[in-house]
C-alpha cells in the first residue's frame, strides 16, 4: 500500500500522505502557519506540536452548531492579526466540521491561501477532507454557504483514530461502506473478510480501507469536481442525513 497518493483536479494536485502524529504540522519552507483545532482535537495533538513563533493556533468550540460564520470570522481575524499572507498556510485539524470551516476560511483569506487538512475522524479522512467541498451551515440549512477549494495536502494519521468514540468510528465506517458499494468490490470484500479487524481498528486494516476509500473518492472528484454528474453519487445517504440533522437544529444527530 502506498504511503502517498495524488488527487488531480484539473491542473491542481492534492497530495494525500499517511503520516505520524509528530509530522502532521511540519513545514519545510519558511512562513507562518495557522493551526485550526476544536476543543477536542487540540487535546489529540497535545505534546506532539513543536513550539514555533511562526505558528499560530486557534481553538474553536466543538460541534456542528459552531459550523457558522462566527467561527469563520474568528479564524480570519486571527490570520489577519497574525500578519499572515497568501503564501502562508492554514491547517484544519479535526473532524468534518473543523476541516470544512478551516478550508472555507482559507479559501476566503486574501482570495485563497494554501490549506493543509489533518482529519481526525474516520469520516473526515475518507470523505469530508477529500475533494475540496468547504463551508458552513446557514440559517438552519446544512452546508448552505461554501466554496469548492481543494486542500494542498491531506495528512492522514491512523493512530489518532484510537481515541475516536465508537459511534463516530461507525459513522465513518458507513462512508467507507458507501464507497465500497458505489464502486469498489475489492473494498467490499475486504470489509466482509476482515470484519473483526475493522471493528477493533487494527491499524493496517484501517489504513487499507482508508486508502481504498480515498482512491475511490479521488477518482470521482478528479473527473467531476463541481458535482455536475457522478459526484452526486457520493451523496448516497447524505441528503436524508442532512435533512435529519437540520430538522433538529444540528443539536441531536
Ligand atoms: N461528501 C460528498 C462529496 O464530497 O461530494
Coordinates of N, CA and C and ligand atoms in Angstrom, one line a residue:
X1 N 0.8 -1.2 0.0 CA 0.0 0.0 0.0 C 0.9 1.3 0.0
X2 N 0.6 2.2 -0.9 CA 1.4 3.4 -1.0 C 1.1 4.4 0.2
X3 N 2.2 5.0 0.7 CA 2.0 6.0 1.8 C 1.6 7.3 1.3
X4 N 1.7 7.5 -0.1 CA 1.4 8.8 -0.6 C 0.5 8.7 -1.9
X5 N -0.4 9.5 -2.1 CA -1.3 9.5 -3.3 C -1.4 10.9 -3.8
X6 N -1.8 11.0 -5.0 CA -2.1 12.4 -5.6 C -3.5 12.4 -6.2
X7 N -4.3 13.4 -5.8 CA -5.6 13.5 -6.5 C -5.4 14.7 -7.4
X8 N -5.7 14.5 -8.7 CA -5.6 15.6 -9.7 C -7.0 16.2 -9.9
X9 N -7.1 17.5 -9.8 CA -8.3 18.2 -10.1 C -8.0 19.2 -11.1
X10 N -8.2 19.0 -12.4 CA -7.6 19.9 -13.4 C -6.1 19.9 -13.3
X11 N -5.6 21.2 -13.2 CA -4.1 21.3 -13.0 C -3.7 21.2 -11.6
X12 N -4.7 21.2 -10.7 CA -4.4 21.3 -9.2 C -4.1 19.8 -8.7
X13 N -3.2 19.7 -7.8 CA -2.9 18.4 -7.2 C -3.0 18.5 -5.7
X14 N -3.8 17.6 -5.1 CA -3.8 17.4 -3.7 C -3.0 16.2 -3.3
X15 N -2.0 16.4 -2.4 CA -1.2 15.3 -2.0 C -1.8 14.7 -0.8
X16 N -2.0 13.4 -0.8 CA -2.5 12.7 0.4 C -1.4 11.8 1.0
X17 N -1.1 12.1 2.2 CA 0.0 11.4 2.9 C -0.4 10.7 4.1
X18 N 0.0 9.4 4.3 CA -0.2 8.8 5.6 C 1.1 9.2 6.4
X19 N 0.8 9.6 7.6 CA 1.9 10.2 8.4 C 1.8 9.9 9.9
X20 N 2.8 10.2 10.7 CA 2.7 10.1 12.1 C 2.3 11.4 12.8
X21 N 1.8 11.3 14.0 CA 1.3 12.4 14.7 C 2.2 13.6 14.7
X22 N 3.5 13.3 15.0 CA 4.5 14.4 15.1 C 4.8 15.1 13.8
X23 N 4.4 14.5 12.7 CA 4.7 15.1 11.4 C 3.5 15.8 10.8
X24 N 2.4 15.9 11.5 CA 1.1 16.4 11.0 C 1.2 17.9 10.6
X25 N 2.0 18.6 11.4 CA 2.1 20.1 11.2 C 3.4 20.6 10.7
X26 N 4.3 19.7 10.3 CA 5.6 20.2 9.9 C 5.6 20.9 8.6
X27 N 6.4 21.9 8.4 CA 6.5 22.7 7.2 C 7.9 22.8 6.8
X28 N 8.3 22.5 5.6 CA 9.7 22.6 5.2 C 10.1 24.0 4.8
X29 N 9.2 24.7 4.1 CA 9.5 26.0 3.7 C 9.2 27.0 4.8
X30 N 9.9 28.2 4.8 CA 9.6 29.1 5.9 C 8.3 29.8 5.7
X31 N 7.7 30.4 6.7 CA 6.4 31.0 6.6 C 5.6 30.7 7.8
X32 N 4.5 31.5 7.9 CA 3.6 31.3 9.0 C 2.6 30.2 8.8
X33 N 2.1 29.6 9.9 CA 1.1 28.6 9.8 C 0.0 29.0 10.8
X34 N -1.3 28.8 10.4 CA -2.3 29.0 11.4 C -3.0 27.6 11.6
X35 N -2.9 27.1 12.8 CA -3.5 25.8 13.1 C -4.9 25.9 13.7
X36 N -5.9 25.4 13.0 CA -7.3 25.5 13.5 C -7.7 24.1 14.1
X37 N -8.0 24.2 15.4 CA -8.4 23.0 16.1 C -9.8 23.2 16.6
X38 N -10.5 22.2 17.2 CA -11.6 22.5 18.1 C -11.2 22.0 19.5
X39 N -12.1 22.1 20.5 CA -11.7 21.8 21.9 C -11.2 20.4 22.1
X40 N -11.8 19.5 21.2 CA -11.4 18.1 21.4 C -10.1 17.8 20.6
X41 N -10.0 18.3 19.4 CA -8.8 17.9 18.6 C -7.5 18.5 19.1
X42 N -7.6 19.7 19.8 CA -6.4 20.3 20.4 C -5.8 19.3 21.4
X43 N -6.6 18.5 22.0 CA -6.1 17.5 23.0 C -5.4 16.4 22.3
X44 N -5.9 16.0 21.1 CA -5.4 14.9 20.4 C -3.9 15.1 20.0
X45 N -3.6 16.4 19.8 CA -2.2 16.6 19.4 C -1.3 17.3 20.5
X46 N -1.9 17.3 21.7 CA -1.1 17.9 22.8 C 0.2 17.2 22.9
X47 N 1.3 17.9 23.0 CA 2.6 17.3 23.2 C 3.3 16.9 21.9
X48 N 2.6 16.9 20.8 CA 3.2 16.5 19.5 C 3.4 17.7 18.6
X49 N 3.2 18.9 19.1 CA 3.4 20.1 18.2 C 4.5 20.9 18.8
X50 N 5.6 21.1 18.0 CA 6.7 21.9 18.5 C 6.3 23.4 18.6
X51 N 6.9 24.0 19.6 CA 6.7 25.5 19.8 C 7.4 26.2 18.7
X52 N 6.8 27.2 18.1 CA 7.4 27.8 16.9 C 6.7 29.2 16.8
X53 N 7.5 30.2 16.8 CA 6.9 31.6 16.8 C 6.2 31.9 15.4
X54 N 6.5 31.1 14.4 CA 5.8 31.3 13.1 C 4.5 30.5 13.1
X55 N 4.1 29.9 14.2 CA 2.9 29.0 14.2 C 1.9 29.6 15.2
X56 N 0.7 29.9 14.6 CA -0.4 30.4 15.5 C -1.4 29.3 15.6
X57 N -2.2 29.4 16.7 CA -3.2 28.4 16.9 C -4.5 29.0 17.2
X58 N -5.6 28.5 16.7 CA -6.9 28.9 17.2 C -7.8 27.7 17.5
X59 N -8.5 27.7 18.6 CA -9.3 26.5 19.1 C -10.7 27.0 19.1
X60 N -11.5 26.3 18.2 CA -12.9 26.7 18.1 C -13.7 25.8 19.1
X61 N -14.9 26.3 19.4 CA -15.8 25.4 20.2 C -16.2 24.2 19.3
X62 N -16.4 23.1 20.0 CA -16.6 21.8 19.2 C -18.1 21.7 18.9
X63 N -18.4 21.1 17.7 CA -19.8 20.7 17.4 C -20.3 21.4 16.2
X64 N -21.3 20.7 15.6 CA -21.9 21.2 14.3 C -22.6 22.6 14.5
X65 N -23.0 22.8 15.8 CA -23.7 24.1 15.9 C -22.8 25.3 15.8
X66 N -21.5 25.0 15.8 CA -20.5 26.1 15.7 C -20.0 26.2 14.3
X67 N -20.6 25.4 13.4 CA -20.1 25.5 12.0 C -20.9 26.7 11.3
X68 N -20.4 27.8 11.7 CA -21.1 29.0 11.3 C -20.2 30.2 11.0
X69 N -20.8 31.3 10.6 CA -19.9 32.5 10.1 C -19.1 33.0 11.3
X70 N -19.6 32.8 12.5 CA -18.8 33.3 13.7 C -17.5 32.6 13.8
X71 N -17.4 31.3 13.5 CA -16.2 30.5 13.6 C -15.3 31.0 12.4
X72 N -15.9 31.2 11.3 CA -15.0 31.6 10.1 C -14.4 32.9 10.4
X73 N -15.2 33.8 10.9 CA -14.7 35.2 11.2 C -13.6 35.2 12.3
X74 N -13.7 34.3 13.3 CA -12.7 34.2 14.3 C -11.4 33.7 13.6
X75 N -11.4 32.8 12.7 CA -10.2 32.3 12.0 C -9.6 33.5 11.2
X76 N -10.5 34.2 10.4 CA -10.0 35.2 9.6 C -9.3 36.4 10.4
X77 N -9.9 36.7 11.5 CA -9.4 37.7 12.4 C -8.0 37.3 12.9
X78 N -7.9 36.0 13.3 CA -6.6 35.5 13.8 C -5.6 35.6 12.8
X79 N -5.9 35.2 11.5 CA -5.0 35.2 10.4 C -4.5 36.7 10.2
X80 N -5.5 37.6 10.1 CA -5.1 39.0 9.8 C -4.2 39.6 10.9
X81 N -4.6 39.3 12.2 CA -3.8 39.9 13.3 C -2.5 39.2 13.5
X82 N -2.3 38.1 12.9 CA -1.0 37.4 13.0 C -0.2 37.8 11.8
X83 N -0.7 38.6 10.9 CA 0.1 39.1 9.8 C 0.3 38.0 8.7
X84 N -0.7 37.2 8.6 CA -0.5 36.1 7.5 C -0.7 36.7 6.1
X85 N 0.1 36.1 5.2 CA 0.0 36.5 3.8 C -0.6 35.3 3.0
X86 N -0.8 35.5 1.7 CA -1.3 34.5 0.9 C -0.4 33.3 0.7
X87 N 0.9 33.5 1.0 CA 1.9 32.4 0.9 C 1.9 31.5 2.1
X88 N 1.2 32.0 3.2 CA 1.2 31.2 4.4 C 0.2 30.1 4.3
X89 N 0.1 29.3 5.4 CA -0.7 28.1 5.3 C -1.7 28.0 6.5
X90 N -3.0 27.6 6.1 CA -4.0 27.3 7.2 C -4.0 25.8 7.3
X91 N -4.0 25.3 8.5 CA -4.1 23.9 8.8 C -5.5 23.7 9.5
X92 N -6.3 22.7 9.0 CA -7.5 22.4 9.7 C -7.3 21.0 10.3
X93 N -7.4 20.9 11.6 CA -7.1 19.6 12.3 C -8.4 19.2 13.1
X94 N -9.1 18.3 12.5 CA -10.3 17.9 13.2 C -11.2 17.0 12.4
X95 N -12.4 16.9 12.8 CA -13.4 16.1 12.1 C -13.9 16.9 10.9
X96 N -15.0 16.5 10.3 CA -15.6 17.2 9.2 C -15.9 18.6 9.4
X97 N -16.4 18.9 10.6 CA -16.8 20.3 10.9 C -15.5 21.3 10.8
X98 N -14.5 20.9 11.5 CA -13.3 21.7 11.5 C -12.6 21.8 10.1
X99 N -12.6 20.7 9.4 CA -12.0 20.7 8.1 C -12.8 21.6 7.2
X100 N -14.1 21.5 7.2 CA -14.9 22.3 6.3 C -14.8 23.8 6.6
X101 N -14.7 24.1 7.9 CA -14.6 25.6 8.3 C -13.2 26.1 8.0
X102 N -12.2 25.4 8.4 CA -10.8 25.9 8.1 C -10.6 26.0 6.6
X103 N -11.0 25.1 5.8 CA -10.8 25.2 4.4 C -11.6 26.3 3.8
X104 N -12.8 26.5 4.3 CA -13.6 27.7 3.8 C -12.9 29.0 4.2
X105 N -12.4 29.1 5.4 CA -11.7 30.4 5.8 C -10.5 30.5 4.9
X106 N -9.8 29.4 4.6 CA -8.5 29.5 3.8 C -8.9 30.0 2.3
X107 N -10.1 29.5 1.9 CA -10.5 29.9 0.5 C -10.9 31.4 0.4
X108 N -11.2 32.0 1.6 CA -11.6 33.4 1.6 C -10.4 34.3 1.8
X109 N -9.5 33.9 2.7 CA -8.4 34.8 3.1 C -7.6 35.2 2.0
X110 N -7.5 36.5 1.7 CA -6.7 37.0 0.6 C -7.0 36.3 -0.7
X111 N -8.3 35.9 -0.9 CA -8.8 35.3 -2.1 C -8.2 33.9 -2.3
X112 N -7.7 33.3 -1.2 CA -7.3 31.9 -1.3 C -5.9 31.7 -0.8
X113 N -5.8 31.0 0.3 CA -4.5 30.7 1.0 C -4.3 29.2 1.0
X114 N -3.1 28.7 0.9 CA -3.0 27.3 1.0 C -3.5 26.6 2.2
X115 N -4.1 25.5 2.1 CA -4.7 24.8 3.2 C -4.2 23.3 3.2
X116 N -3.9 22.9 4.5 CA -3.5 21.5 4.7 C -4.5 21.0 5.7
X117 N -5.1 19.8 5.4 CA -6.1 19.3 6.3 C -5.5 18.0 7.0
X118 N -5.8 18.0 8.3 CA -5.3 16.9 9.2 C -6.6 16.3 9.8
X119 N -7.3 15.4 9.0 CA -8.6 14.9 9.5 C -8.4 14.0 10.7
X120 N -9.2 14.1 11.8 CA -9.0 13.3 13.0 C -10.1 12.3 13.2
X121 N -11.1 12.3 12.3 CA -12.2 11.3 12.4 C -12.1 10.4 11.1
X122 N -12.7 9.2 11.2 CA -12.7 8.3 10.0 C -13.5 9.0 8.9
X123 N -14.6 9.6 9.3 CA -15.4 10.2 8.3 C -14.7 11.3 7.6
X124 N -14.0 12.2 8.3 CA -13.2 13.3 7.7 C -12.1 12.7 6.8
X125 N -11.5 11.6 7.2 CA -10.4 11.0 6.4 C -10.8 10.5 5.1
X126 N -12.0 9.9 5.1 CA -12.4 9.2 3.8 C -13.4 10.1 3.0
X127 N -14.0 11.1 3.7 CA -15.0 11.9 2.9 C -14.8 13.4 3.0
X128 N -15.0 13.9 4.2 CA -15.1 15.4 4.3 C -13.8 16.1 3.8
X129 N -12.6 15.6 4.1 CA -11.4 16.3 3.8 C -11.1 16.2 2.3
X130 N -11.6 15.2 1.6 CA -11.3 14.8 0.2 C -12.2 15.5 -0.8
X131 N -11.6 16.3 -1.7 CA -12.4 16.7 -2.8 C -12.8 18.2 -2.8
X132 N -12.4 18.9 -1.7 CA -12.5 20.4 -1.8 C -13.8 21.0 -1.5
X133 N -14.8 20.3 -1.0 CA -16.0 21.0 -0.6 C -15.8 21.6 0.8
X134 N -16.0 22.9 0.9 CA -15.8 23.6 2.1 C -17.1 24.3 2.5
X135 N -17.3 24.8 3.7 CA -18.5 25.5 4.0 C -19.0 25.5 5.4
X136 N -20.1 26.1 5.6 CA -20.7 26.2 6.9 C -22.2 26.0 6.7
X137 N -22.9 25.8 7.9 CA -24.4 25.8 7.9 C -24.9 27.2 8.0
X138 N -26.0 27.4 7.4 CA -26.5 28.8 7.4 C -28.0 28.9 7.5
X139 N -28.5 29.6 8.4 CA -30.0 29.8 8.6 C -30.7 28.5 8.7
X140 N -30.1 27.5 9.4 CA -30.7 26.2 9.6 C -30.5 25.2 8.5
X141 N -29.8 25.6 7.4 CA -29.6 24.7 6.3 C -28.1 24.2 6.3
X142 N -28.0 22.9 6.1 CA -26.6 22.3 6.2 C -25.8 22.7 5.0
X143 N -24.5 23.1 5.2 CA -23.6 23.4 4.2 C -24.1 24.3 3.1
X144 N -24.9 25.3 3.6 CA -25.5 26.2 2.6 C -24.6 27.2 2.0
X145 N -23.5 27.6 2.7 CA -22.6 28.6 2.2 C -21.2 28.0 2.2
X146 N -20.6 28.1 1.0 CA -19.2 27.5 1.0 C -18.6 27.6 -0.4
X147 N -17.5 27.0 -0.6 CA -16.7 27.1 -1.8 C -16.2 25.7 -2.2
X148 N -15.8 25.6 -3.5 CA -15.0 24.4 -3.9 C -13.5 24.9 -3.8
X149 N -12.8 24.3 -2.9 CA -11.4 24.7 -2.7 C -10.6 23.6 -2.2
X150 N -9.9 22.8 -3.0 CA -9.2 21.6 -2.6 C -8.0 22.0 -1.7
X151 N -7.7 21.1 -0.7 CA -6.6 21.3 0.1 C -5.3 21.0 -0.7
X152 N -4.2 21.6 -0.3 CA -2.9 21.4 -1.0 C -2.4 20.0 -0.5
X153 N -2.6 19.7 0.7 CA -2.2 18.4 1.3 C -3.2 17.9 2.3
X154 N -3.3 16.6 2.4 CA -4.2 16.0 3.4 C -3.3 15.0 4.1
X155 N -3.1 15.1 5.4 CA -2.2 14.3 6.2 C -3.1 13.3 7.1
X156 N -2.9 12.1 6.8 CA -3.7 11.1 7.5 C -2.9 10.3 8.5
X157 N -3.2 10.5 9.8 CA -2.5 9.8 10.9 C -3.5 8.8 11.5
X158 N -3.4 7.5 11.1 CA -4.3 6.5 11.5 C -4.4 6.3 13.1
X159 N -3.2 6.6 13.7 CA -3.1 6.5 15.2 C -4.1 7.4 15.9
X160 N -4.5 8.5 15.3 CA -5.5 9.4 16.1 C -6.9 8.8 16.2
X161 N -7.1 7.7 15.4 CA -8.5 7.1 15.4 C -8.7 6.3 16.7
X162 N -7.5 6.0 17.4 CA -7.6 5.1 18.6 C -8.6 5.7 19.6
X163 N -8.6 7.1 19.7 CA -9.4 7.7 20.8 C -10.8 8.2 20.3
X164 N -11.1 7.8 19.0 CA -12.4 8.2 18.5 C -13.5 7.4 19.1
X165 N -14.6 8.1 19.6 CA -15.7 7.4 20.2 C -16.3 6.4 19.2
X166 N -16.8 5.3 19.7 CA -17.3 4.2 18.9 C -18.4 4.7 17.8
X167 N -19.3 5.5 18.3 CA -20.4 6.0 17.3 C -19.8 6.8 16.2
X168 N -18.7 7.6 16.5 CA -18.0 8.4 15.5 C -17.3 7.4 14.5
X169 N -16.7 6.4 15.0 CA -16.0 5.4 14.2 C -17.0 4.8 13.2
X170 N -18.1 4.3 13.8 CA -19.1 3.7 13.0 C -19.7 4.6 11.9
X171 N -19.8 5.9 12.3 CA -20.3 6.8 11.3 C -19.3 7.0 10.1
X172 N -18.0 6.9 10.4 CA -17.0 7.0 9.3 C -17.1 5.7 8.5
X173 N -17.3 4.6 9.2 CA -17.3 3.3 8.5 C -18.5 3.2 7.5
X174 N -19.6 3.9 7.9 CA -20.7 4.0 6.9 C -20.3 4.6 5.6
X175 N -19.4 5.6 5.7 CA -18.9 6.2 4.4 C -18.0 5.3 3.7
X176 N -17.2 4.5 4.4 CA -16.3 3.5 3.7 C -17.2 2.5 3.0
X177 N -18.3 2.0 3.7 CA -19.2 1.0 3.1 C -19.9 1.7 1.9
X178 N -20.2 3.0 2.0 CA -20.8 3.7 0.9 C -19.9 3.6 -0.3
X179 N -18.6 4.0 -0.1 CA -17.7 3.9 -1.2 C -17.5 2.5 -1.8
X180 N -17.5 1.5 -1.0 CA -17.4 0.1 -1.5 C -18.6 -0.2 -2.3
X181 N -19.8 0.2 -1.9 CA -21.0 -0.1 -2.6 C -21.1 0.6 -3.9
X182 N -20.5 1.8 -3.9 CA -20.6 2.7 -5.1 C -19.6 2.2 -6.2
X183 N -18.5 1.5 -5.8 CA -17.7 1.1 -7.0 C -16.4 0.4 -6.6
X184 N -16.3 -0.2 -5.5 CA -15.1 -0.9 -5.2 C -15.4 -2.3 -4.5
X185 N -15.5 -3.3 -5.4 CA -15.8 -4.6 -5.0 C -14.8 -5.2 -4.1
X186 N -13.5 -4.8 -4.4 CA -12.4 -5.4 -3.5 C -12.5 -4.9 -2.1
X187 N -12.8 -3.6 -2.0 CA -13.0 -3.0 -0.7 C -14.2 -3.7 0.1
X188 N -15.3 -3.9 -0.6 CA -16.4 -4.6 0.0 C -16.0 -6.0 0.5
X189 N -15.2 -6.7 -0.3 CA -14.7 -8.0 0.1 C -13.8 -7.9 1.3
X190 N -13.0 -6.9 1.3 CA -12.1 -6.7 2.5 C -12.9 -6.4 3.8
X191 N -13.9 -5.6 3.7 CA -14.7 -5.2 4.8 C -15.4 -6.5 5.4
X192 N -15.9 -7.3 4.4 CA -16.6 -8.6 4.9 C -15.6 -9.6 5.5
X193 N -14.4 -9.7 4.8 CA -13.5 -10.7 5.2 C -12.8 -10.3 6.5
X194 N -12.5 -9.1 6.7 CA -11.7 -8.6 7.8 C -12.6 -7.8 8.8
X195 N -13.8 -8.2 8.9 CA -14.8 -7.5 9.8 C -14.2 -7.3 11.2
X196 N -13.7 -8.3 11.8 CA -13.2 -8.2 13.2 C -12.1 -7.2 13.3
X197 N -11.1 -7.3 12.3 CA -10.0 -6.4 12.4 C -10.5 -4.9 12.2
X198 N -11.5 -4.8 11.3 CA -12.0 -3.4 11.0 C -12.6 -2.9 12.3
X199 N -13.4 -3.8 13.0 CA -14.1 -3.3 14.2 C -13.2 -3.0 15.4
X200 N -12.1 -3.8 15.4 CA -11.2 -3.5 16.6 C -10.1 -2.5 16.1
X201 N -10.2 -1.8 15.0 CA -9.4 -0.8 14.5 C -7.9 -1.2 14.3
X202 N -7.7 -2.4 13.8 CA -6.4 -2.8 13.5 C -5.7 -1.8 12.5
X203 N -4.6 -1.2 12.9 CA -4.1 -0.1 12.1 C -3.9 -0.4 10.7
X204 N -3.3 -1.6 10.4 CA -3.0 -1.9 9.0 C -4.3 -2.0 8.2
X205 N -5.3 -2.7 8.8 CA -6.6 -2.9 8.1 C -7.3 -1.5 7.9
X206 N -7.2 -0.7 8.9 CA -7.9 0.6 8.8 C -7.2 1.4 7.7
X207 N -5.8 1.4 7.7 CA -5.1 2.1 6.6 C -5.6 1.6 5.3
X208 N -5.7 0.3 5.2 CA -6.1 -0.2 3.8 C -7.5 0.2 3.4
X209 N -8.5 0.3 4.4 CA -9.8 0.7 3.9 C -9.8 2.2 3.7
X210 N -9.0 3.0 4.5 CA -9.0 4.4 4.2 C -8.3 4.7 2.9
X211 N -7.3 4.0 2.6 CA -6.6 4.1 1.3 C -7.5 3.9 0.1
X212 N -8.2 2.8 0.2 CA -9.1 2.4 -0.9 C -10.3 3.5 -1.1
X213 N -10.8 3.9 0.1 CA -11.8 4.9 0.1 C -11.4 6.2 -0.6
X214 N -10.2 6.6 -0.1 CA -9.6 7.9 -0.7 C -9.4 7.8 -2.2
X215 N -9.0 6.6 -2.6 CA -8.7 6.4 -4.0 C -10.0 6.5 -4.8
X216 N -11.1 5.9 -4.3 CA -12.4 5.9 -5.0 C -12.9 7.3 -5.1
X217 N -12.9 8.0 -3.9 CA -13.4 9.4 -3.9 C -12.5 10.3 -4.8
X218 N -11.2 10.1 -4.7 CA -10.3 10.9 -5.5 C -10.6 10.7 -7.0
X219 N -10.9 9.5 -7.4 CA -11.2 9.3 -8.9 C -12.5 10.0 -9.3
X220 N -13.5 10.0 -8.4 CA -14.7 10.6 -8.7 C -14.6 12.1 -8.8
X221 N -13.9 12.7 -7.8 CA -13.8 14.2 -7.8 C -12.8 14.7 -8.9
X222 N -11.9 13.8 -9.2 CA -11.0 14.2 -10.3 C -11.6 14.4 -11.6
X223 N -12.8 13.7 -11.9 CA -13.5 13.9 -13.1 C -14.7 14.8 -13.0
X224 N -15.2 15.0 -11.8 CA -16.4 15.8 -11.6 C -16.3 16.7 -10.3
X225 N -15.3 17.6 -10.3 CA -15.1 18.4 -9.1 C -16.3 19.1 -8.6
X226 N -17.0 19.7 -9.6 CA -18.1 20.6 -9.1 C -19.5 20.0 -9.1
X227 N -19.5 18.7 -9.0 CA -20.7 17.9 -8.8 C -21.7 18.2 -9.9
X228 N -21.3 18.0 -11.2 CA -22.2 18.2 -12.3 C -22.7 16.9 -12.8
X229 N -22.2 15.8 -12.2 CA -22.6 14.5 -12.7 C -22.4 13.5 -11.6
X230 N -21.4 12.6 -11.9 CA -21.2 11.4 -11.0 C -20.9 11.7 -9.5
X231 N -20.3 12.9 -9.2 CA -20.0 13.2 -7.8 C -21.3 13.1 -7.0
X232 N -22.4 13.4 -7.6 CA -23.7 13.4 -6.8 C -23.9 12.0 -6.2
X233 N -23.3 11.0 -6.8 CA -23.5 9.6 -6.2 C -22.9 9.5 -4.8
X234 N -21.9 10.4 -4.6 CA -21.2 10.4 -3.3 C -22.1 10.9 -2.1
X235 N -23.2 11.5 -2.6 CA -24.2 12.0 -1.6 C -25.2 10.9 -1.1
X236 N -24.9 9.7 -1.6 CA -25.7 8.5 -1.2 C -25.9 8.4 0.3
X237 N -27.1 8.7 0.7 CA -27.4 8.7 2.2 C -27.2 10.0 2.9
X238 N -26.5 10.9 2.2 CA -26.3 12.2 2.9 C -27.5 13.1 2.9
X239 N -28.3 13.1 1.7 CA -29.4 14.0 1.6 C -30.4 13.8 2.8
X240 N -30.6 12.5 3.0 CA -31.5 12.1 4.1 C -30.9 12.5 5.5
X241 N -29.6 12.2 5.6 CA -28.9 12.5 6.9 C -28.9 14.0 7.2
X242 N -28.6 14.8 6.1 CA -28.6 16.2 6.3 C -29.9 16.8 6.7
X243 N -31.0 16.3 6.1 CA -32.3 16.7 6.4 C -32.6 16.4 7.9
X244 N -32.2 15.2 8.3 CA -32.5 14.8 9.7 C -31.7 15.7 10.7
X245 N -30.5 16.0 10.4 CA -29.7 16.9 11.2 C -30.3 18.3 11.3
X246 N -30.7 18.8 10.1 CA -31.4 20.2 10.0 C -32.6 20.2 10.9
X247 N -33.4 19.1 10.8 CA -34.7 19.1 11.4 C -34.7 19.3 12.9
X248 N -33.5 19.0 13.6 CA -33.4 19.2 15.0 C -32.3 20.3 15.3
X249 N -32.1 21.2 14.4 CA -31.2 22.3 14.6 C -29.8 21.9 14.9
X250 N -29.3 20.8 14.3 CA -27.9 20.4 14.4 C -27.5 20.1 15.8
X251 N -28.5 19.8 16.7 CA -28.1 19.6 18.1 C -28.2 18.1 18.5
X252 N -28.9 17.3 17.8 CA -29.1 15.9 18.4 C -28.3 14.8 17.6
X253 N -28.3 14.9 16.3 CA -27.7 13.9 15.5 C -26.4 14.4 14.9
Ligands
LIG1 N1 -19.4 14.3 0.6 C1 -19.8 14.2 -0.7 C2 -18.9 14.9 -1.6 O1 -17.8 15.3 -1.2 O2 -19.2 15.1 -2.8

